[in-house]
Coordinates of C-alpha atoms in Angstrom, one line a residue:
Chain A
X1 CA 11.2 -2.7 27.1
X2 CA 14.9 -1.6 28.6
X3 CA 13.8 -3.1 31.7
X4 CA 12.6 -6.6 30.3
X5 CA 16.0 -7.0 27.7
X6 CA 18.3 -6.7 31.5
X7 CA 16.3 -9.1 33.3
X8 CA 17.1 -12.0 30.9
X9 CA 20.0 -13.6 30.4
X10 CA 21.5 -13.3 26.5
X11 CA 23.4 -11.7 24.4
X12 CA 23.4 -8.7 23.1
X13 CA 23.7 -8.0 19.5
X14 CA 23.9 -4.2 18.8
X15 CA 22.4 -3.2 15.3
X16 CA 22.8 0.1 13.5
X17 CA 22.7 2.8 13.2
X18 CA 25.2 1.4 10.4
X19 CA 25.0 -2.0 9.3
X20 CA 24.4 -3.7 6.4
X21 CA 21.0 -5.5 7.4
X22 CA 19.8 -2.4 8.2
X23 CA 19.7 1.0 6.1
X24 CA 18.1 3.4 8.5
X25 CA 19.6 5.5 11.3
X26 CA 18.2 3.9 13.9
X27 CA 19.8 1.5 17.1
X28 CA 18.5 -1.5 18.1
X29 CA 20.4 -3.7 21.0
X30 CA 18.7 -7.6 20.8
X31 CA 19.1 -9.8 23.6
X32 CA 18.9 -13.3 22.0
X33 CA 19.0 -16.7 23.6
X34 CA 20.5 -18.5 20.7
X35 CA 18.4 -17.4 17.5
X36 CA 15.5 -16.3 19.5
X37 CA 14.8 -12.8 20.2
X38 CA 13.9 -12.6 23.9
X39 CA 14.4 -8.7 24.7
X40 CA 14.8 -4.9 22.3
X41 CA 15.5 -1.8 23.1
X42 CA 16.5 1.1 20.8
X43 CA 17.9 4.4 20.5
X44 CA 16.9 6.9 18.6
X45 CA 18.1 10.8 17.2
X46 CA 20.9 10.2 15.8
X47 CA 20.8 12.7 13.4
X48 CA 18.0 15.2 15.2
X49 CA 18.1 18.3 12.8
X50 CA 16.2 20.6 15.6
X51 CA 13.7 21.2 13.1
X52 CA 10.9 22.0 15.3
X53 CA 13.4 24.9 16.8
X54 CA 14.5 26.3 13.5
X55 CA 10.7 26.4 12.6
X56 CA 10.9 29.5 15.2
X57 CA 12.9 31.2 13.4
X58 CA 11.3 31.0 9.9
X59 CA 8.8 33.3 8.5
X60 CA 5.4 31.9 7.6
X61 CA 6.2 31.0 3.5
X62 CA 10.1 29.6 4.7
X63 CA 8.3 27.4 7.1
X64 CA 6.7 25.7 4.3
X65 CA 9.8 24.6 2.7
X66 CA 11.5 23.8 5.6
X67 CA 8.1 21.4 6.3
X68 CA 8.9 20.0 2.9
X69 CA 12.4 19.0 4.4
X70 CA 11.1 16.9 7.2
X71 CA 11.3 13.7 5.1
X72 CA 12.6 12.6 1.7
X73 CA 10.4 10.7 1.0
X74 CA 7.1 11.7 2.2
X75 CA 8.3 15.0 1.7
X76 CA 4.8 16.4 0.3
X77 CA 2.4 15.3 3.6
X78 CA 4.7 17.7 5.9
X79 CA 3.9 20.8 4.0
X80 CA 0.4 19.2 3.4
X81 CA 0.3 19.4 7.5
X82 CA 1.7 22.8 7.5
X83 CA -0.7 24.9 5.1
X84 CA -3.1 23.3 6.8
X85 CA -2.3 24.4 10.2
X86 CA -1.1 28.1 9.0
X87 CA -4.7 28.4 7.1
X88 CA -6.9 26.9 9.9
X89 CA -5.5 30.0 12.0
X90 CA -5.3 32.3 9.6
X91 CA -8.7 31.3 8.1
X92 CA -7.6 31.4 4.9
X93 CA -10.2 30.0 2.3
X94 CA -8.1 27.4 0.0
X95 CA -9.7 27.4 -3.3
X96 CA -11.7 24.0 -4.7
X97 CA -9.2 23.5 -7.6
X98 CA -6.2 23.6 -4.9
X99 CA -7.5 21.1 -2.8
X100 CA -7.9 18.4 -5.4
X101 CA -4.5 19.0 -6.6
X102 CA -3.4 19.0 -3.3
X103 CA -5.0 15.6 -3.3
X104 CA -3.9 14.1 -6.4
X105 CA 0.1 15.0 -5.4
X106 CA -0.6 13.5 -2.1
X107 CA -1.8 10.2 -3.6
X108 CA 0.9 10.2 -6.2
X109 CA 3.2 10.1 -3.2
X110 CA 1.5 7.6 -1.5
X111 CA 2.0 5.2 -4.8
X112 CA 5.7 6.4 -5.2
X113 CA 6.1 6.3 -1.5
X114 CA 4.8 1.9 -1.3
X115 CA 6.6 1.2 -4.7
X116 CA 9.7 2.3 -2.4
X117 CA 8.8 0.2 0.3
X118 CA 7.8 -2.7 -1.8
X119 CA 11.5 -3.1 -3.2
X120 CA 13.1 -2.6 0.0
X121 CA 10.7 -5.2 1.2
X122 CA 11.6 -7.4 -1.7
X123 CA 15.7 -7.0 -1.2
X124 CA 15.1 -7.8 2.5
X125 CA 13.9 -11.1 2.1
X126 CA 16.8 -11.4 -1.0
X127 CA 14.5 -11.3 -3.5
X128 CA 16.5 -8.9 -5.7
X129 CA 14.5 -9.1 -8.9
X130 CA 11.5 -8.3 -6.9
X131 CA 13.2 -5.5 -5.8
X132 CA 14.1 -4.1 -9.4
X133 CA 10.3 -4.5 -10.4
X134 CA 8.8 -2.6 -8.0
X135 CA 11.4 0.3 -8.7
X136 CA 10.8 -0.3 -12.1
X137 CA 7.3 0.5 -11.6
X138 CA 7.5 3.4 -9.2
X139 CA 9.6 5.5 -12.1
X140 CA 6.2 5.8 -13.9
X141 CA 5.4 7.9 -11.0
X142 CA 8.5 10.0 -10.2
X143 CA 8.1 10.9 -14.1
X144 CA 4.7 12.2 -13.8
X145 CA 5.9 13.7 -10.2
X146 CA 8.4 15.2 -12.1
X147 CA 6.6 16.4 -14.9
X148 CA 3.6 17.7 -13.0
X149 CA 5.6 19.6 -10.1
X150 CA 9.0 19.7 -11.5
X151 CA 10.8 18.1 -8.7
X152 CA 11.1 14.2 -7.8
X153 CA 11.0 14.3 -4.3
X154 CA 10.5 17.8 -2.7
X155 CA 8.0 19.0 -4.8
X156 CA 7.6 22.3 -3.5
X157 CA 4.0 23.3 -5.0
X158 CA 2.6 23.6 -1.6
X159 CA 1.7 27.4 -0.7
X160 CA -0.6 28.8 2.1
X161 CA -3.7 29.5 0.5
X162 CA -3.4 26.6 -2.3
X163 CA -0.8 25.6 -4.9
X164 CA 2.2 26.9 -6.5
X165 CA 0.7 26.2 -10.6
X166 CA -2.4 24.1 -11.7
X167 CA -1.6 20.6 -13.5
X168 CA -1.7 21.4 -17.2
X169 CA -3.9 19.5 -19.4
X170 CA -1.2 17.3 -21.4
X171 CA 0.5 16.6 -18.0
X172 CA -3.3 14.9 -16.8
X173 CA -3.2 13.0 -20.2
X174 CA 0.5 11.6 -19.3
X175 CA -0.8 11.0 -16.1
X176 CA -3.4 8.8 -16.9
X177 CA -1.4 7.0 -19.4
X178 CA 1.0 5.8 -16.6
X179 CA -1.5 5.2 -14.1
X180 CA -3.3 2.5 -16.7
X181 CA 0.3 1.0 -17.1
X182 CA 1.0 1.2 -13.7
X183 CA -2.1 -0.5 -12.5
X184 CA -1.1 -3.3 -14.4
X185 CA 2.2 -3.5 -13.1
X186 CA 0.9 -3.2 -9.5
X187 CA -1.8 -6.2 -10.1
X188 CA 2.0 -7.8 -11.2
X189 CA 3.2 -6.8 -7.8
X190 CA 0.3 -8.2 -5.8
X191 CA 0.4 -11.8 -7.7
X192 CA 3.8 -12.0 -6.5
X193 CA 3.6 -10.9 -2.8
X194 CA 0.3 -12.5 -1.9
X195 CA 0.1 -15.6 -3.7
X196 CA 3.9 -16.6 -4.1
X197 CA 4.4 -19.5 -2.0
X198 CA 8.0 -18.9 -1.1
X199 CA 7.0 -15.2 0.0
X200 CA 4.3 -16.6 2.0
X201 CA 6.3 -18.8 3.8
X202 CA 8.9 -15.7 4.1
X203 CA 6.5 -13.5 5.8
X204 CA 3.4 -15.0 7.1
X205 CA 3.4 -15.2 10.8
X206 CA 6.6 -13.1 11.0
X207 CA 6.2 -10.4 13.6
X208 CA 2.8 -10.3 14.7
X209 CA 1.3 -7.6 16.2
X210 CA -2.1 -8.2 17.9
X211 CA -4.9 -5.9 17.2
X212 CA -4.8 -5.1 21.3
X213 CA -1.1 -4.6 21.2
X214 CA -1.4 -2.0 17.5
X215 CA -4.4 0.0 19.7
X216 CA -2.2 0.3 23.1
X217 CA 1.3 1.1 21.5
X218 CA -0.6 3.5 19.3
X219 CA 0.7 2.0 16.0
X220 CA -0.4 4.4 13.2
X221 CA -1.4 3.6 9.3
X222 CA -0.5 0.6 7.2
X223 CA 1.3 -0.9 10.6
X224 CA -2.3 -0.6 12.3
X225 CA -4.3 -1.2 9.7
X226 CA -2.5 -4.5 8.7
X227 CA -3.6 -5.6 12.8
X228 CA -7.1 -4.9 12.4
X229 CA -7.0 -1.2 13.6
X230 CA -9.4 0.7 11.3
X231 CA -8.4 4.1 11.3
X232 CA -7.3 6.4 8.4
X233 CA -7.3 10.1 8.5
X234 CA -8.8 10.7 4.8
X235 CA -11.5 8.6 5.9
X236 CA -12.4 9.4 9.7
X237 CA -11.1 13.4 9.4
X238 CA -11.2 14.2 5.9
X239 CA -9.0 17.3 4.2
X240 CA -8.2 18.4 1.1
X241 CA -10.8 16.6 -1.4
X242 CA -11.4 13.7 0.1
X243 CA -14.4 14.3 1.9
X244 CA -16.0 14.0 -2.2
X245 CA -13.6 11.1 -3.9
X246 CA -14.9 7.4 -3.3
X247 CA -12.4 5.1 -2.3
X248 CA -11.6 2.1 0.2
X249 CA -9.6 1.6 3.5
X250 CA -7.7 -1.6 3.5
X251 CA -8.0 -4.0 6.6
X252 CA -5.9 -7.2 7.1
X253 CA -6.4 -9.1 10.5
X254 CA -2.9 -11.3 10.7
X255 CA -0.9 -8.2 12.1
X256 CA 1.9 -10.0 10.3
X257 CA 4.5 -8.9 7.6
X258 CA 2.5 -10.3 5.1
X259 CA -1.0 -8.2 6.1
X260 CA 1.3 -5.0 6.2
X261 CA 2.5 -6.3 2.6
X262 CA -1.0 -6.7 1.9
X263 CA -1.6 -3.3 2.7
X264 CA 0.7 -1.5 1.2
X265 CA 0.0 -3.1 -1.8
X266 CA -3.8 -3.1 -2.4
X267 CA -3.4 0.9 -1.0
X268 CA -1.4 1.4 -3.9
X269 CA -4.9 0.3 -6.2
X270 CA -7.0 2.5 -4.0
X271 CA -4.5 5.7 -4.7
X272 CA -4.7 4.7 -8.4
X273 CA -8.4 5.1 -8.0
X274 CA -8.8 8.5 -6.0
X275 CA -6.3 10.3 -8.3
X276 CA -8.2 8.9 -11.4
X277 CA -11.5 10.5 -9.8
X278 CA -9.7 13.7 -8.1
X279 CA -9.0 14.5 -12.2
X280 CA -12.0 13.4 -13.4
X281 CA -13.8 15.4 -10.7
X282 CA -11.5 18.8 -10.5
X283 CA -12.9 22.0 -10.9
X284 CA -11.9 25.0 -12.9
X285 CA -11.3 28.3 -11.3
X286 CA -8.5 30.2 -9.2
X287 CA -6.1 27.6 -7.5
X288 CA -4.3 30.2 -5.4
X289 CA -5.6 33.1 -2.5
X290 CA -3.2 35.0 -1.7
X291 CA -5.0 37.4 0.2
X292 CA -3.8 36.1 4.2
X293 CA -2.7 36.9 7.2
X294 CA -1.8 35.0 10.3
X295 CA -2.7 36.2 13.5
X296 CA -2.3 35.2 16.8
X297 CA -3.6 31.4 17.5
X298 CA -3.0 27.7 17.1
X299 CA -4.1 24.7 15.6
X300 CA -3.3 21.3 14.6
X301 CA -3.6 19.5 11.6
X302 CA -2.9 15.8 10.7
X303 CA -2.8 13.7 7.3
X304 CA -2.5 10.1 6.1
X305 CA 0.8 10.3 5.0
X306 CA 2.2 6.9 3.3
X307 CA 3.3 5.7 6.8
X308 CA 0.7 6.4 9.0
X309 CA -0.6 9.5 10.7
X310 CA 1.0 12.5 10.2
X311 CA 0.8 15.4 12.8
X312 CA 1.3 18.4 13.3
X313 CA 0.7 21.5 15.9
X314 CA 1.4 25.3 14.9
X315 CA 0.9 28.4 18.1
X316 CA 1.7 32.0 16.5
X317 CA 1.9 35.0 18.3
X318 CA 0.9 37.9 15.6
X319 CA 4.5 38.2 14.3
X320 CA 5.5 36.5 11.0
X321 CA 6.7 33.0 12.7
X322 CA 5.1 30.4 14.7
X323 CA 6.2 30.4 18.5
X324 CA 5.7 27.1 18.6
X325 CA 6.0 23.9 16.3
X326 CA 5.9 20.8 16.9
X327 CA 5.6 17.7 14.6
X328 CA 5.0 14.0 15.5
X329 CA 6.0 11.9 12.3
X330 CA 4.3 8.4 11.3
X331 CA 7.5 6.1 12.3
X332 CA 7.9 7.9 15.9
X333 CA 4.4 6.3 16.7
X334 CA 5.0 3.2 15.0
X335 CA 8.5 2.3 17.1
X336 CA 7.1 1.0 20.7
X337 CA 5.2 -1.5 18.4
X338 CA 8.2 -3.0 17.5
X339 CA 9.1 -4.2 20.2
X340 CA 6.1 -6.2 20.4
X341 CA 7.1 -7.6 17.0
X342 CA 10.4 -8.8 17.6
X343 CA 9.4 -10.9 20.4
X344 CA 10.1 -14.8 20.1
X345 CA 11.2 -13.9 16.8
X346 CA 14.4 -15.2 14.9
X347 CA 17.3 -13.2 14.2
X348 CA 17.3 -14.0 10.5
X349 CA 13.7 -12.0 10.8
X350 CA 15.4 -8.9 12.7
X351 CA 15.7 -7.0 9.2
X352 CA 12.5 -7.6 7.3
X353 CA 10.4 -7.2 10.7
X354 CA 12.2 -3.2 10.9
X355 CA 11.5 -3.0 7.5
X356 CA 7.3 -3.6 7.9
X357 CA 6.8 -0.8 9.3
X358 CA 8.6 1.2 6.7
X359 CA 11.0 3.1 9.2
X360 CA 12.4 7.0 8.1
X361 CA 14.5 8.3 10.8
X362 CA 17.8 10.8 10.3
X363 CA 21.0 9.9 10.7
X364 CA 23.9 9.3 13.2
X365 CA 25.8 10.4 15.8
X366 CA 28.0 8.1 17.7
X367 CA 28.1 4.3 18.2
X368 CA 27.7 1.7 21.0
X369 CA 29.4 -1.1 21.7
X370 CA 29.2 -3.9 24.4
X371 CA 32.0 -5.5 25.3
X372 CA 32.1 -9.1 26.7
X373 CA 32.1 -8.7 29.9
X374 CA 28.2 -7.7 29.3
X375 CA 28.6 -4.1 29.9
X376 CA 28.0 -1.3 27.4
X377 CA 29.6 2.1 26.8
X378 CA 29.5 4.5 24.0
X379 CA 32.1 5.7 22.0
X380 CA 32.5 9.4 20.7
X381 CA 33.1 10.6 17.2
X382 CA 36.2 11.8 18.2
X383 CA 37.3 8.1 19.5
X384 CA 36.1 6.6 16.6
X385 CA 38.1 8.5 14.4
X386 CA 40.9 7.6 17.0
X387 CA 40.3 4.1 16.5
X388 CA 40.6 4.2 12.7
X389 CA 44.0 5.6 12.7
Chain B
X1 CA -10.7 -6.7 2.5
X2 CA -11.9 -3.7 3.0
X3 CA -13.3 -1.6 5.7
X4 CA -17.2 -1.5 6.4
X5 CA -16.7 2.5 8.5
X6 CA -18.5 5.0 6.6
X7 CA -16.6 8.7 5.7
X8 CA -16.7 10.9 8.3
X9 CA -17.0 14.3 8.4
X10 CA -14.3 17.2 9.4
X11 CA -14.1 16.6 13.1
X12 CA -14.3 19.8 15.2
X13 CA -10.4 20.6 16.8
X14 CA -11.2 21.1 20.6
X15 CA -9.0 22.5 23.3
X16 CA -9.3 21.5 27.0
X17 CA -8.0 22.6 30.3
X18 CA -6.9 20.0 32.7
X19 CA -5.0 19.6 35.7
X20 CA -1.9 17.8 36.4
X21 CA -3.5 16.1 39.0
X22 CA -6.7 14.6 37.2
X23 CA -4.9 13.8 33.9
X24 CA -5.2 10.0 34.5
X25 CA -8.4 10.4 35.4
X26 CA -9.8 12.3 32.4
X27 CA -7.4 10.3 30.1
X28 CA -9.6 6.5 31.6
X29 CA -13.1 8.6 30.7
X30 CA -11.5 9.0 27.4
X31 CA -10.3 5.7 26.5
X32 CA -13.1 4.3 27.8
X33 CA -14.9 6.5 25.1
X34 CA -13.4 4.6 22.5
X35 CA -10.4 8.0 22.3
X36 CA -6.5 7.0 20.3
X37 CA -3.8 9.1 21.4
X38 CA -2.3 11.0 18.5
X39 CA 0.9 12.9 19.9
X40 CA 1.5 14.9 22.7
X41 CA 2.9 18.5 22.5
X42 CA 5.1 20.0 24.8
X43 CA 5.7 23.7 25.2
X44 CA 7.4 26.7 26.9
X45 CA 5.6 29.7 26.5
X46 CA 7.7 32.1 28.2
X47 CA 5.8 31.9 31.4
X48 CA 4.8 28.5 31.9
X49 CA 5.1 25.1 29.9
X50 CA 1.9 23.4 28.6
X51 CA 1.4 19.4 28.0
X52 CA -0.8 19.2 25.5
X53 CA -2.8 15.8 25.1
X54 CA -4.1 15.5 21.7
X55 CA -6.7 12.5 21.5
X56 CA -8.6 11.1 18.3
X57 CA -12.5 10.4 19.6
X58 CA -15.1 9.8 17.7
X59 CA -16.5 12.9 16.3
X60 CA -14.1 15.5 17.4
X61 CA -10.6 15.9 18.0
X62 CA -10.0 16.7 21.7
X63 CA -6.4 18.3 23.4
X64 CA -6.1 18.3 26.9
X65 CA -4.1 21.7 28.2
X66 CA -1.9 20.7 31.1
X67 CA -0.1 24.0 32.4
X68 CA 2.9 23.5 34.4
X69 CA 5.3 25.6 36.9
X70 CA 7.8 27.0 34.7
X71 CA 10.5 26.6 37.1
X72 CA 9.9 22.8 38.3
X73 CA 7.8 21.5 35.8
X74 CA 6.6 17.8 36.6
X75 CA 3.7 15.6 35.9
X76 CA 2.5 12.4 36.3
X77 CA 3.2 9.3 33.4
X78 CA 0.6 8.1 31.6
X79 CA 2.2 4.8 30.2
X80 CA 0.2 3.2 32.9
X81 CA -3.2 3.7 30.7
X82 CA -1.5 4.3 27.6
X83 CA 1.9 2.5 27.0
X84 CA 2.6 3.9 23.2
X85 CA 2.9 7.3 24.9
X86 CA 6.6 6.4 26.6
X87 CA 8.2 7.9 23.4
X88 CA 6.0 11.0 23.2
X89 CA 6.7 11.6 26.5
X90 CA 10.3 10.6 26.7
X91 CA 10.8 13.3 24.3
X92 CA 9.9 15.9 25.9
X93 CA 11.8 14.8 29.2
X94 CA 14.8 15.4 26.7
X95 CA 13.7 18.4 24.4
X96 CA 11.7 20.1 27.8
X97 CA 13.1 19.0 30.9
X98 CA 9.9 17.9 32.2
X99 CA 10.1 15.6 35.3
X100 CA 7.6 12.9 34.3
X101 CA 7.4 10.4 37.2
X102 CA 7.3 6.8 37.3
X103 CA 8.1 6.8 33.4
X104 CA 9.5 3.1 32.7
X105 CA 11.8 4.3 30.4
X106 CA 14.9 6.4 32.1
X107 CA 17.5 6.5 29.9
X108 CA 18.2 9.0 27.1
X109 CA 16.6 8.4 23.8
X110 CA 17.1 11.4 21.3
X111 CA 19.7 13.8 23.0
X112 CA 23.1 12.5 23.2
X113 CA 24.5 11.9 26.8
X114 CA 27.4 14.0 26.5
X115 CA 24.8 17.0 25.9
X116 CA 25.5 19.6 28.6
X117 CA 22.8 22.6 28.5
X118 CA 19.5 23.6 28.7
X119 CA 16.7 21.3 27.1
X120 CA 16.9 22.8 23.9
X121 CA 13.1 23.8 23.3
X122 CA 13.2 25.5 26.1
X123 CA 13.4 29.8 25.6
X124 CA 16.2 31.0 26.7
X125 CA 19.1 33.1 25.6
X126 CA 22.1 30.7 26.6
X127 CA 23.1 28.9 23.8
X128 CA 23.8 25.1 24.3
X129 CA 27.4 23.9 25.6
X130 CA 29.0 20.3 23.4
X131 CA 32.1 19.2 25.2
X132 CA 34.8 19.8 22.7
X133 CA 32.7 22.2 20.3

């Protein structure tokens, strides 16, 4: 912690929120004693939208689009988390149909989602070609996600009370024609991240988190999972159509960057599975109800979004917005365990241990710097554009 | 490999009053009950702000209602039993102006330090003040 990175003597290496080891938005400041990581501490919002305070000014159906809006690329889970809550107070009965589209969108972005990761993964450790392969693959997806919904990324066929169209019957047939194709590619993907050898001695034993360490800095999804933590919310809590589809959680027990590899990866097979059965298995009938209301109440929700956990809380007060919204996204919960990860490690590991836990943060504000001396200070936009003249 | 758990079922949402002072108290029952934090919700409802606890047990899904004095709202950490909380709760120092005490982490994480203003997710009809906006 803060506290831990000032009592040791080191140096400080500030990275991000822009650098080129790291893509994301976020800060970290590493005290290392020569390559050795020996303190972290971070900073985060540099880019907070005040989404949870605009949600207060949205009506009920504006709320789901700005839920959509959350992320870009688990996009689909936030307004997953959002009907949910807005029909668990309204009571709103979600057709069969609905839910097991609902489902089948929500794994699609789980594939799309890891296919992501896997690349980013892959460039990290400067495997480039690995990196093209996995984004190769995860176009099979975006098409169908395309097709299907008619949007890449925001999909936008959430609605209270179930789903904007049904999946038409020559989309499913495309569908399944790229899943079989993509399956193959994946079992591609997994030959070359768990049995490579120069992968394996990349990643194995890189930033370990202990089982004890995942359960007390509440680490959420693949991050947990790949330290032994069994929890998943479509098992333990199930929504939408899982509660009915047969599918597998996936356990690793290194807590390293190869078990949350692992993971990702063999989730990917599991997601091929349950959409293949949430077709299959769909029901005819209505897949909308648009007969609601939403009184006064509250309620909260939660998914497995592709990172981990996804919740969300909703309080209305008998108008036509919330009063109160609050969200608490996947990479929020997996930061503190970070820190644990960093610890001992080298600084040539810095960017592929950030990138395990699959980070998605907004963007930036201002920077730091630390000067020689050992003291810090930040700089304000309006200096830094001094600066550059 | 794969997990041995067996599929749950929908787990009842719960809602449970608790009071500043016991919260460390009922949080060790919990734990010890095999209970994973899952976020923790600050709000202002106009008259008073509520922390709400929400905890993943087995079976149900419990949130502890912690109502606080509007006006000097402060409650006690509980990084002590839980250390993964000390964002959750940082946050809502920031977005609430909650005093939480003997929280390790003092410095500002989300808000920028030049902020001047209320905590934004407060309600209140002044709008926030940037230097130089």
């Amino acid at each position: 912690m803060v506290t831990e990175a000032k009592t040791k003597e080191g140096m400080k290496i500030p990275i991000g929120p822009i650098h080129p080891a790291l893509e994301e938005p976020l800060h970290f400041t590493f005290t290392v004693d020569g390559e050795r990581v020996i303190g972290v501490d971070f900073r985060l919002g540099y880019n907070h939208r005040g989404i949870e305070k605009l949600m207060e000014s949205k009506d009920f159906n504006q709320c789901n689009y700005l839920a959509e809006h959350i992320c870009g690329i688990c996009s689909y889970t936030h307004s997953c988390c959002y009907v949910q809550n807005a029909e668990k107070i309204g009571n709103v009965e979600v057709p069969p149909r609905a839910q097991y589209i609902r489902t089948v969108i929500a794994e699609m972005e789980r594939i799309h989602s890891h296919l992501l990761w896997a690349g980013i993964a892959g460039e990290e450790i400067g495997h480039k070609s690995l990196f093209m392969y996995a984004w190769k693959a995860r176009e099979l997806i975006m098409d169908s996600l395309e097709e299907v919904t008619g949007n890449r990324v925001n999909h936008g066929i959430n609605r209270v009370g179930g789903v904007r169209y049904p999946i038409e019957s020559g989309h499913v047939g495309h569908l399944v024609g790229r899943l079989t194709e993509l399956y193959k590619r994946i079992d591609y993907l997994e030959k070359v991240f768990l049995k490579d050898p120069i992968i394996e001695r990349r990643v194995a034993g890189v930033g370990v988190l202990t089982k004890d360490e995942a359960r007390k800095l509440c680490a959420v999804g693949p991050t947990a999972r790949a330290s032994g933590v069994d929890i998943d919310v479509r098992r333990d809590d199930p929504y939408f159509a899982y509660g009915e589809l047969d599918f597998d959680v996936i356990l690793w027990d290194g807590g390293d960057v190869l078990g949350r590899t692992a993971v990702r990866i063999l989730e990917l097979k599991e997601s091929v599975k349950i959409i293949e059965q949430a077709l299959r298995q769909m029901p005819a009938g209505p897949y909308k109800n648009d007969d609601w209301k939403i009184p006064k109440g509250e309620a909260v929700s939660r998914t497995e979004a592709p990172r981990g956990e996804d919740f969300h809380y909703m309080r209305t007060g008998g108008s036509n917005k919330p009063t109160r919204y609050k969200i608490r996204t996947p990479t929020i919960a997996n930061i503190p365990p970070t820190q644990a990860m960093f610890k001992e490690e080298q600084i040539a590991d810095i960017p592929i241990i950030i990138a395990s836990i699959d980070p998605c943060i907004g963007c930036m504000d201002r920077v730091s710097f630390i000067d020689e001396r050992g003291t810090s200070r930040y700089v304000s936009f309006k200096e830094l554009r001094m600066m550059k003249k | 490999m794969k997990s041995e758990k067996k599929k749950g079922s929908r787990k009842p949402v719960e809602f449970e009053l608790a009071g500043a002072d016991e919260l460390n108290g009922k949080i060790g029952e919990l734990l010890a009950g095999e209970a994973r934090l899952s976020a923790i919700t600050g709000s202002d409802t106009g008259e008073r702000i509520e922390m709400l606890y929400h905890f993943e047990l087995p079976g149900r899904f419990l949130t502890l209602r912690v109502p606080l004095d509007r006006k000097a709202p402060s409650i006690e950490t509980i990084t002590g039993l839980i250390p993964g909380a000390v964002l959750m709760e940082r946050e809502i120092v920031e977005m609430l102006g909650v005093e939480v005490r003997n929280h390790p982490r003092p410095v500002n994480t989300f808000i920028a330090d030049d902020y001047r203003g209320p905590p934004p997710l407060r309600k209140t009809d002044s709008k926030p003040q940037t230097p130089g906006a």
